[in-house]
Coordinates of C-alpha atoms in Angstrom, one line a residue:
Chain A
X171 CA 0.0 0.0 0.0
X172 CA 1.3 3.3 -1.4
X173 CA 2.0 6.0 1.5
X174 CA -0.1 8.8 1.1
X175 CA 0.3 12.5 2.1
X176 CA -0.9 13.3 5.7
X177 CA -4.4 13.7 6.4
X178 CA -6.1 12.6 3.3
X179 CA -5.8 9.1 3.9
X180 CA -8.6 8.6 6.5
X181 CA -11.2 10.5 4.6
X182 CA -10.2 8.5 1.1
X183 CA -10.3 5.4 3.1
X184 CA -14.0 6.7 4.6
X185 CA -15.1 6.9 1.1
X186 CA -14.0 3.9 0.0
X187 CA -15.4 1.8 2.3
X188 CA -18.7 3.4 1.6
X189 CA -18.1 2.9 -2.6
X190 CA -17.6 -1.1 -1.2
X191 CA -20.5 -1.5 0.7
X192 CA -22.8 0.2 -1.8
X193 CA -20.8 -2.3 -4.5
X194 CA -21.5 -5.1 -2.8
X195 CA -24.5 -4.7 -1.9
X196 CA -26.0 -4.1 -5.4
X197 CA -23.3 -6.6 -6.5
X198 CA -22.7 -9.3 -4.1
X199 CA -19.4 -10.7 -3.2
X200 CA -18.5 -12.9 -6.5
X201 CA -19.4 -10.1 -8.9
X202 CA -17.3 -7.3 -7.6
X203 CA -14.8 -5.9 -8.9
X204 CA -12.3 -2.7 -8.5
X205 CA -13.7 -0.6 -11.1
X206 CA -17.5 -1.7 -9.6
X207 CA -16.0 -0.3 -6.5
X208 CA -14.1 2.7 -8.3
X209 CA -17.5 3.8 -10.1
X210 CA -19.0 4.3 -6.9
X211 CA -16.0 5.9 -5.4
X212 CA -16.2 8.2 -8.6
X213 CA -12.7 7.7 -9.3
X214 CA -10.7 5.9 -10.9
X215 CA -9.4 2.3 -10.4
X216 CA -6.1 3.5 -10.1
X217 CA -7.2 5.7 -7.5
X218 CA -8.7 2.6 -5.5
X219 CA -5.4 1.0 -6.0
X220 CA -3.2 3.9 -4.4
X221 CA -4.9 2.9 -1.2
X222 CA -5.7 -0.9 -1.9
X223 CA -2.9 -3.1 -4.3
X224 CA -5.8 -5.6 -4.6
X225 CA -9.5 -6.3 -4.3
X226 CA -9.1 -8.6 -1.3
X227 CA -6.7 -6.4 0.6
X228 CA -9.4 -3.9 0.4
X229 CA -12.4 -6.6 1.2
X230 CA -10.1 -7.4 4.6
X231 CA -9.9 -3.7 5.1
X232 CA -13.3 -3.4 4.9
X233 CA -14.0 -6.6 7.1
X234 CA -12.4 -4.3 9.9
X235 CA -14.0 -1.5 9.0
X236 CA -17.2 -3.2 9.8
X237 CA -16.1 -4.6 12.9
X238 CA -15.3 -0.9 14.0
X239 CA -18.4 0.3 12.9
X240 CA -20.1 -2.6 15.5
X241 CA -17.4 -1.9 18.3
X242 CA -18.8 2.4 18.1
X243 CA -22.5 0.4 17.8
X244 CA -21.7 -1.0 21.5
X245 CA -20.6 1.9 22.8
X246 CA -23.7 3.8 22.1
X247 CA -25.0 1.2 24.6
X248 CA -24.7 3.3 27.6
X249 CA -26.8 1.4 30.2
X250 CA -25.1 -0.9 33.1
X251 CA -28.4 -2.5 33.6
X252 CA -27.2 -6.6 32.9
X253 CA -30.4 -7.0 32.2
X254 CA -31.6 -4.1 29.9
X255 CA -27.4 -4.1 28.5
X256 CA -28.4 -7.8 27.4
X257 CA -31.1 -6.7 25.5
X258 CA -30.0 -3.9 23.5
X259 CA -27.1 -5.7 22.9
X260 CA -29.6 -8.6 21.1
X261 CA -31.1 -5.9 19.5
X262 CA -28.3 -4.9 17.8
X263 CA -27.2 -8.2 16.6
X264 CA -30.6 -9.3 15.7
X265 CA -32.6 -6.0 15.1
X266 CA -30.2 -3.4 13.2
X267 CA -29.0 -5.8 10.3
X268 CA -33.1 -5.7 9.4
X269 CA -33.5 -3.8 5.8
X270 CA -30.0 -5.1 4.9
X271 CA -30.4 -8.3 3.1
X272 CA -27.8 -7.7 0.5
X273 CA -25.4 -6.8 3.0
X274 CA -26.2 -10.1 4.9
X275 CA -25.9 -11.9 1.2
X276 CA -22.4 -10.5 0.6
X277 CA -21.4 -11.2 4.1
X278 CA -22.4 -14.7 4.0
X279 CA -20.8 -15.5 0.6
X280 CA -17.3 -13.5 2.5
X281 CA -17.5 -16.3 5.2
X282 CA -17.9 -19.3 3.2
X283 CA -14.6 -17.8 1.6
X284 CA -13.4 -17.8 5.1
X285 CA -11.5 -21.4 5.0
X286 CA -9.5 -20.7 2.0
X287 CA -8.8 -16.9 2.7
X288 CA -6.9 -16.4 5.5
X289 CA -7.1 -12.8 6.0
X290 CA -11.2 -13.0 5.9
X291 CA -10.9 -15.7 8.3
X292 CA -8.8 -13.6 10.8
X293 CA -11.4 -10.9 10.5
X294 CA -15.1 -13.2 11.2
X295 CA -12.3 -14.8 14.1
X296 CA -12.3 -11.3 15.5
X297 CA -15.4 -10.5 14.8
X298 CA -16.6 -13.3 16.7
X299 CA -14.3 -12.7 19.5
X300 CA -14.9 -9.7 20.2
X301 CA -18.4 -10.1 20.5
X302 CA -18.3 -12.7 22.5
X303 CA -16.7 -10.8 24.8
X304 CA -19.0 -8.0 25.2
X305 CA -21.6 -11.2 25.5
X306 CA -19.7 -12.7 28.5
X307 CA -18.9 -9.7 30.0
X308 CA -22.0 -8.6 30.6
X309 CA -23.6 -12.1 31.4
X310 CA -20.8 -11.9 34.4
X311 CA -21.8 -8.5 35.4
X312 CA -25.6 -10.1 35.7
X313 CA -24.5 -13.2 37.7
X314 CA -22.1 -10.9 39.9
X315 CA -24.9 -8.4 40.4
X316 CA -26.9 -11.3 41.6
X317 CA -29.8 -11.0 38.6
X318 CA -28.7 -13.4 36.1
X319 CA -28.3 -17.6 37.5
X320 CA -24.7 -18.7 38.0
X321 CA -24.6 -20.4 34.2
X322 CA -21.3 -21.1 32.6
X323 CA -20.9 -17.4 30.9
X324 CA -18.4 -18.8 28.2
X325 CA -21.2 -21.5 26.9
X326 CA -23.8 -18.9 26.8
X327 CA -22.0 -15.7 24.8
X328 CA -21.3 -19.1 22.3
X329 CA -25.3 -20.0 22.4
X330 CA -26.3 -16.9 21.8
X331 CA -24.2 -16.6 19.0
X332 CA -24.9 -19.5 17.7
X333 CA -28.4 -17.9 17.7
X334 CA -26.9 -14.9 15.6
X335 CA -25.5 -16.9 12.7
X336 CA -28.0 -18.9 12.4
X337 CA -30.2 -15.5 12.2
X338 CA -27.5 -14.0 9.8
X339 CA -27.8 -17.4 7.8
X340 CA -31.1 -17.4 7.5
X341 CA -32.1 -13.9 6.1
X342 CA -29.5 -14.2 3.4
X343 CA -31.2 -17.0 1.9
X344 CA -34.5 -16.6 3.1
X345 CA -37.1 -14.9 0.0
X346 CA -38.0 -11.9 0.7
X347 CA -40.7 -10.4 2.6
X348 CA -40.6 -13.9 4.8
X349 CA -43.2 -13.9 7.8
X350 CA -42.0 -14.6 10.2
X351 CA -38.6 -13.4 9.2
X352 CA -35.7 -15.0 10.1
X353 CA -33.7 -12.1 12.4
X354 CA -37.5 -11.7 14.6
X355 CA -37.9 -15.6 14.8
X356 CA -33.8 -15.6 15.9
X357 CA -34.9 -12.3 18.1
X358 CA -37.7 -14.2 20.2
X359 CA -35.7 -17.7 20.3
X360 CA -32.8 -15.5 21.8
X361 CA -35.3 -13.9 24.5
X362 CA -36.7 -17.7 25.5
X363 CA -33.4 -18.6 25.8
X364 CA -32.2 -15.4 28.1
X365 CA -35.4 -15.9 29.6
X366 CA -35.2 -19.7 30.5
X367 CA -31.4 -19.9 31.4
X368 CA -30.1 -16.4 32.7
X369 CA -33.3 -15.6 34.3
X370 CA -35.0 -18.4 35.5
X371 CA -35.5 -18.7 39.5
X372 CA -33.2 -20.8 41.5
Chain B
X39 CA -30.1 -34.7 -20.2
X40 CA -29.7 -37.5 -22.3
X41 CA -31.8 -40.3 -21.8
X42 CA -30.0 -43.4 -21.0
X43 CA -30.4 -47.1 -21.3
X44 CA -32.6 -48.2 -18.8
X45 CA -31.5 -49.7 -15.7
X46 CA -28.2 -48.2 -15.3
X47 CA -29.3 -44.7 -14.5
X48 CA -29.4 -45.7 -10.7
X49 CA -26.1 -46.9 -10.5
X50 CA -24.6 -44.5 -12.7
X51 CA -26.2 -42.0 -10.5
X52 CA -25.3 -42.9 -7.4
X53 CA -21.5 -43.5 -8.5
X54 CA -21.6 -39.6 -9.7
X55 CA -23.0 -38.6 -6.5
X56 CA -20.4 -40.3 -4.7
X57 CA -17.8 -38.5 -7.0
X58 CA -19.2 -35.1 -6.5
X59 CA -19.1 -35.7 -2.4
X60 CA -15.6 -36.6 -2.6
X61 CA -14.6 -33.9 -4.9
X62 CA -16.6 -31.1 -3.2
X63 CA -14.9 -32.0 0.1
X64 CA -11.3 -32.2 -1.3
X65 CA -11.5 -29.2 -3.7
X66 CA -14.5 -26.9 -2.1
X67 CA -17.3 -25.7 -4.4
X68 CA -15.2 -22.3 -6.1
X69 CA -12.5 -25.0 -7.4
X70 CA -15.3 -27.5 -8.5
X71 CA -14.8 -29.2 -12.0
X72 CA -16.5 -31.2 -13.8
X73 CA -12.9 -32.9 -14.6
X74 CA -12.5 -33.3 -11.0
X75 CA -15.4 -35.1 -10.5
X76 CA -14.9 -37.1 -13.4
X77 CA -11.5 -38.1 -11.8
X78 CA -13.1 -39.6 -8.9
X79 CA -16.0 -41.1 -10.6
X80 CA -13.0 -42.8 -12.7
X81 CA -14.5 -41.8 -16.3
X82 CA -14.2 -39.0 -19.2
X83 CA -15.7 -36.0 -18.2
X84 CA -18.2 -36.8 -21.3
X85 CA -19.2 -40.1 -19.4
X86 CA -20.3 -37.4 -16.7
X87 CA -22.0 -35.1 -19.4
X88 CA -23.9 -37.9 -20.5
X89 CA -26.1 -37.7 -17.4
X90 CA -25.7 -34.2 -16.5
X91 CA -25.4 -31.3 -18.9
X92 CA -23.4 -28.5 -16.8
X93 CA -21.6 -28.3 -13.6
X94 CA -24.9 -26.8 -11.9
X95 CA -27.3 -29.7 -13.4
X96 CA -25.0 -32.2 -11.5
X97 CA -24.9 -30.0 -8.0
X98 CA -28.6 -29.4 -8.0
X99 CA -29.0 -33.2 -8.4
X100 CA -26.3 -33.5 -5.7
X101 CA -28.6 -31.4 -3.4
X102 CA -31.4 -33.9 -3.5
X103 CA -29.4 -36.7 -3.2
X104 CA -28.7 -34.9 -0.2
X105 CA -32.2 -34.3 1.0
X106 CA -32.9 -38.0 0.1
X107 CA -30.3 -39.1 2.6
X108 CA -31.6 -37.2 4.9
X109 CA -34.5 -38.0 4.8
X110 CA -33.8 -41.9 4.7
X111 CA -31.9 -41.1 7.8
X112 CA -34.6 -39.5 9.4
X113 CA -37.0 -42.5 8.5
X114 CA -34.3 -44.6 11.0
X115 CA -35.5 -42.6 13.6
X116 CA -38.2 -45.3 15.2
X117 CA -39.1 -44.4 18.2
X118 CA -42.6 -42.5 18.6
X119 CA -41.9 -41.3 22.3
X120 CA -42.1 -37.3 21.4
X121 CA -39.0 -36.5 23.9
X122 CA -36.6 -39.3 22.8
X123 CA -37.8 -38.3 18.9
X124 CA -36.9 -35.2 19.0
X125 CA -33.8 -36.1 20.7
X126 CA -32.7 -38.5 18.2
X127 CA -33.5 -35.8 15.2
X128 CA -31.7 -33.0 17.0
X129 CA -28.9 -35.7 16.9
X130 CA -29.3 -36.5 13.0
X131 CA -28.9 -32.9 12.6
X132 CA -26.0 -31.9 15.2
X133 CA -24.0 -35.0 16.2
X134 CA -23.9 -36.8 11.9
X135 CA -22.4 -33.7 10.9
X136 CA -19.4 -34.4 13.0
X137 CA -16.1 -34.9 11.3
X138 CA -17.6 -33.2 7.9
X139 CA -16.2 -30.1 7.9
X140 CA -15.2 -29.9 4.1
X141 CA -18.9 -30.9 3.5
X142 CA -20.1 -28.2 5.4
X143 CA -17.8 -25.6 4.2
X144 CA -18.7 -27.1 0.5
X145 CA -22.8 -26.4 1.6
X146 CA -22.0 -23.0 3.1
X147 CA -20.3 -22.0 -0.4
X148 CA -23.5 -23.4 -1.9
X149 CA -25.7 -21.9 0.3
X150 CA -24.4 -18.9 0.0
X151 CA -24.8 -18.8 -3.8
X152 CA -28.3 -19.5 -3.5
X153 CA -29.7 -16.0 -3.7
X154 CA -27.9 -16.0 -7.0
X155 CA -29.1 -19.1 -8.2
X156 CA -32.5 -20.4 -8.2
X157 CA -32.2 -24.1 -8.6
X158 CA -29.3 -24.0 -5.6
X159 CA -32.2 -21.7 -3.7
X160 CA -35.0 -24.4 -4.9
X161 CA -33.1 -27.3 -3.0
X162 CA -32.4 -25.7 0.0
X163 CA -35.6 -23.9 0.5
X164 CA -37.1 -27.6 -0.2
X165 CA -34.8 -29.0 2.7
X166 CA -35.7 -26.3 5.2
X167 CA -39.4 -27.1 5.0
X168 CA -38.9 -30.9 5.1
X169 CA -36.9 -30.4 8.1
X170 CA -39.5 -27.7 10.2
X171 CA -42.0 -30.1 9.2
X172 CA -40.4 -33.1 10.7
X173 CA -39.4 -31.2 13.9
X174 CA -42.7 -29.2 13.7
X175 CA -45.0 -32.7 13.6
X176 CA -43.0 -34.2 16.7
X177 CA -43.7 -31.5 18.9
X178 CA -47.6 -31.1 17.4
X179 CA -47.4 -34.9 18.9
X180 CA -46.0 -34.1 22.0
X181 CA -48.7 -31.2 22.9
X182 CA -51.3 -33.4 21.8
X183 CA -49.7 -36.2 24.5
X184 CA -49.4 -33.7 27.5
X185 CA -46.2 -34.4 27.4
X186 CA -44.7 -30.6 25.9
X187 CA -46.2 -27.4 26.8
X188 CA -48.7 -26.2 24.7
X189 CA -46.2 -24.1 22.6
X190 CA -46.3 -22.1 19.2
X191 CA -44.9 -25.5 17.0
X192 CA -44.6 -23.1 13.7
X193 CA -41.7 -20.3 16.2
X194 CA -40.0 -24.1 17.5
X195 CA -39.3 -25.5 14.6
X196 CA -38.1 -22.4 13.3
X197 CA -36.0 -21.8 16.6
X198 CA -34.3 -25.1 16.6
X199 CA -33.4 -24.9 12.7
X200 CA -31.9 -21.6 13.4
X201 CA -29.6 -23.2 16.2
X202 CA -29.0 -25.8 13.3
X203 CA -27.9 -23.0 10.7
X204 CA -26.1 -21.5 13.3
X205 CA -24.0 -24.1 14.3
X206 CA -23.5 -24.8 10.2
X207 CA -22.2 -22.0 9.2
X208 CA -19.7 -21.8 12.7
X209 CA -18.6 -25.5 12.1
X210 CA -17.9 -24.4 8.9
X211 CA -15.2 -21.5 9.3
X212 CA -14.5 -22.4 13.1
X213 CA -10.9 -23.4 13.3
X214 CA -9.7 -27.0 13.1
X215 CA -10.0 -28.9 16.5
X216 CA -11.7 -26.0 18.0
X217 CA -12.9 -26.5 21.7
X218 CA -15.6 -26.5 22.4
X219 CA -16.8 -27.1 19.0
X220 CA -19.4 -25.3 17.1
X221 CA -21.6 -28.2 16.8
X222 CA -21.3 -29.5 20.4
X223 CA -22.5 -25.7 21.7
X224 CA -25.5 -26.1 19.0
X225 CA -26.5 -29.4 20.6
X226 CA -26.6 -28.3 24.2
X227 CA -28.1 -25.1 23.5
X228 CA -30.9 -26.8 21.8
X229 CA -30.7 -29.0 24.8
X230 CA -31.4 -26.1 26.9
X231 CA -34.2 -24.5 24.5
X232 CA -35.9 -27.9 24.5
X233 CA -36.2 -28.1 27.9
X234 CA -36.9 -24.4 28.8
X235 CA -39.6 -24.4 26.1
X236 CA -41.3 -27.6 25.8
X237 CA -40.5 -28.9 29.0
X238 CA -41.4 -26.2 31.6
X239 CA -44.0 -27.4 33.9
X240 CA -46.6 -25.2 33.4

């Protein structure tokens, strides 16, 4: 990656990750390419390449760039409240990607890339990680604060995850305008399961 | 597709299908050939033609081949007790798939191309349904014999299959020898779901 003067480099790299998502989403994962990506930048492709040598150093770039974007979506989660934190935090796993179907599309055909691309699979790793964490951490907080049961926190940030990607799964291939669809149906089976093994009385 | 003498269509058939499993879990589905499946079917690629014109006649096949097996596997499950039943299927789906990893990361990259193409879409759509009905008319049973809580069958079935995509798609792209694995956390969560849901004495 060429070194570019001071200061430009964050807001080129801003636009460009909003030329990729618009790309893929009208073009999905296997159809993109640079110029697809360059047309929506409104540059060139060489002006893509000064920031990315090629289209999958830019797709792992953007991989991170989404991961940041859900990191400052946590933080807006202000409240301590285990109990409310928990469910806001559903809500943005399960409620936010709603309306973003092509995004969902793309993503899933970016994971199923994941075995034989390394740096994508480093990304969905961290990705995963990291929210797993925030899961965990606030699933300890509850059972600390004496409001959630004493459940093994590590098996439940991996439930409810398992939860999310099969939520994620679902909407990419489910046809449109599905009832129920599959993020609210993943939504409520997240909430029994909260329900029944974080909050049950014992 | 060519119509062929009769009587050897089965066996022809079912040595093709065999082919395409091997090949899809040595090569993945983006570096899928029809040379490579000829190469472990042990014939010309034209002896594959013969019974499939293109690449994606013979995967769309290999989807219901799929679906066939499963659904010969779930006709093994005997037992009409709703609890063990639903046991036993929650095992067909999240134990069997145990040591397949390169079949699952083969479906995922199928899967994933489903919104892009309708036969691929067709199959799995068709495999969804024949699941949720199978789990869907176990637990129907199991109302009916006071012996699960009256519960919304429809949001069940649809529950436990998104713990099953889940755990899919994270068995897929989780790393090798991963601990706990992706599909061990899918089975006790449903575990858990099971019981909070169906079982709760209420």
């Amino acid at each position: 990656m060429a070194d570019p003067p001071e200061g430009t480099t964050s807001e080129a790299d801003e636009e460009i990750m909003g030329a990729t998502y618009r790309a893929l989403q009208e073009y999905g994962y296997a159809d993109l390419t640079v110029r697809r990506i360059a047309d929506e930048y409104g540059k060139s492709t060489a002006a893509v390449h000064y920031h990315y040598d090629t289209k999958d150093d830019l797709l792992a770039a953007f991989l991170d760039y989404l991961l940041a974007r859900f990191v400052d979506a946590i933080h807006e989660v202000e409240t301590t409240d285990p109990e409310r934190r928990l469910d806001l935090l559903l809500d943005k796993l399960l409620v936010d990607p709603e309306g973003h179907r092509d995004l969902l599309v793309a993503m899933l055909e970016m994971r199923s890339q994941a075995p034989y691309k390394e740096r994508f699979q480093e990304r969905f790793d961290q990705n995963d990680e990291y929210v797993r964490y925030v899961l965990r951490t606030v699933v300890d907080d509850g059972i600390d604060r004496g409001v959630f049961a004493d459940v093994d926190s590590d098996h439940v940030s991996r439930a409810l995850m398992t939860i999310v990607d099969g939520a994620r799964t679902r909407a990419a291939v489910q046809p449109e305008g599905a009832d129920p669809g599959a993020l609210a149906t993943a939504r409520r089976t997240a909430d029994e399961y909260v329900d029944a093994v974080l909050l049950r009385d014992d």
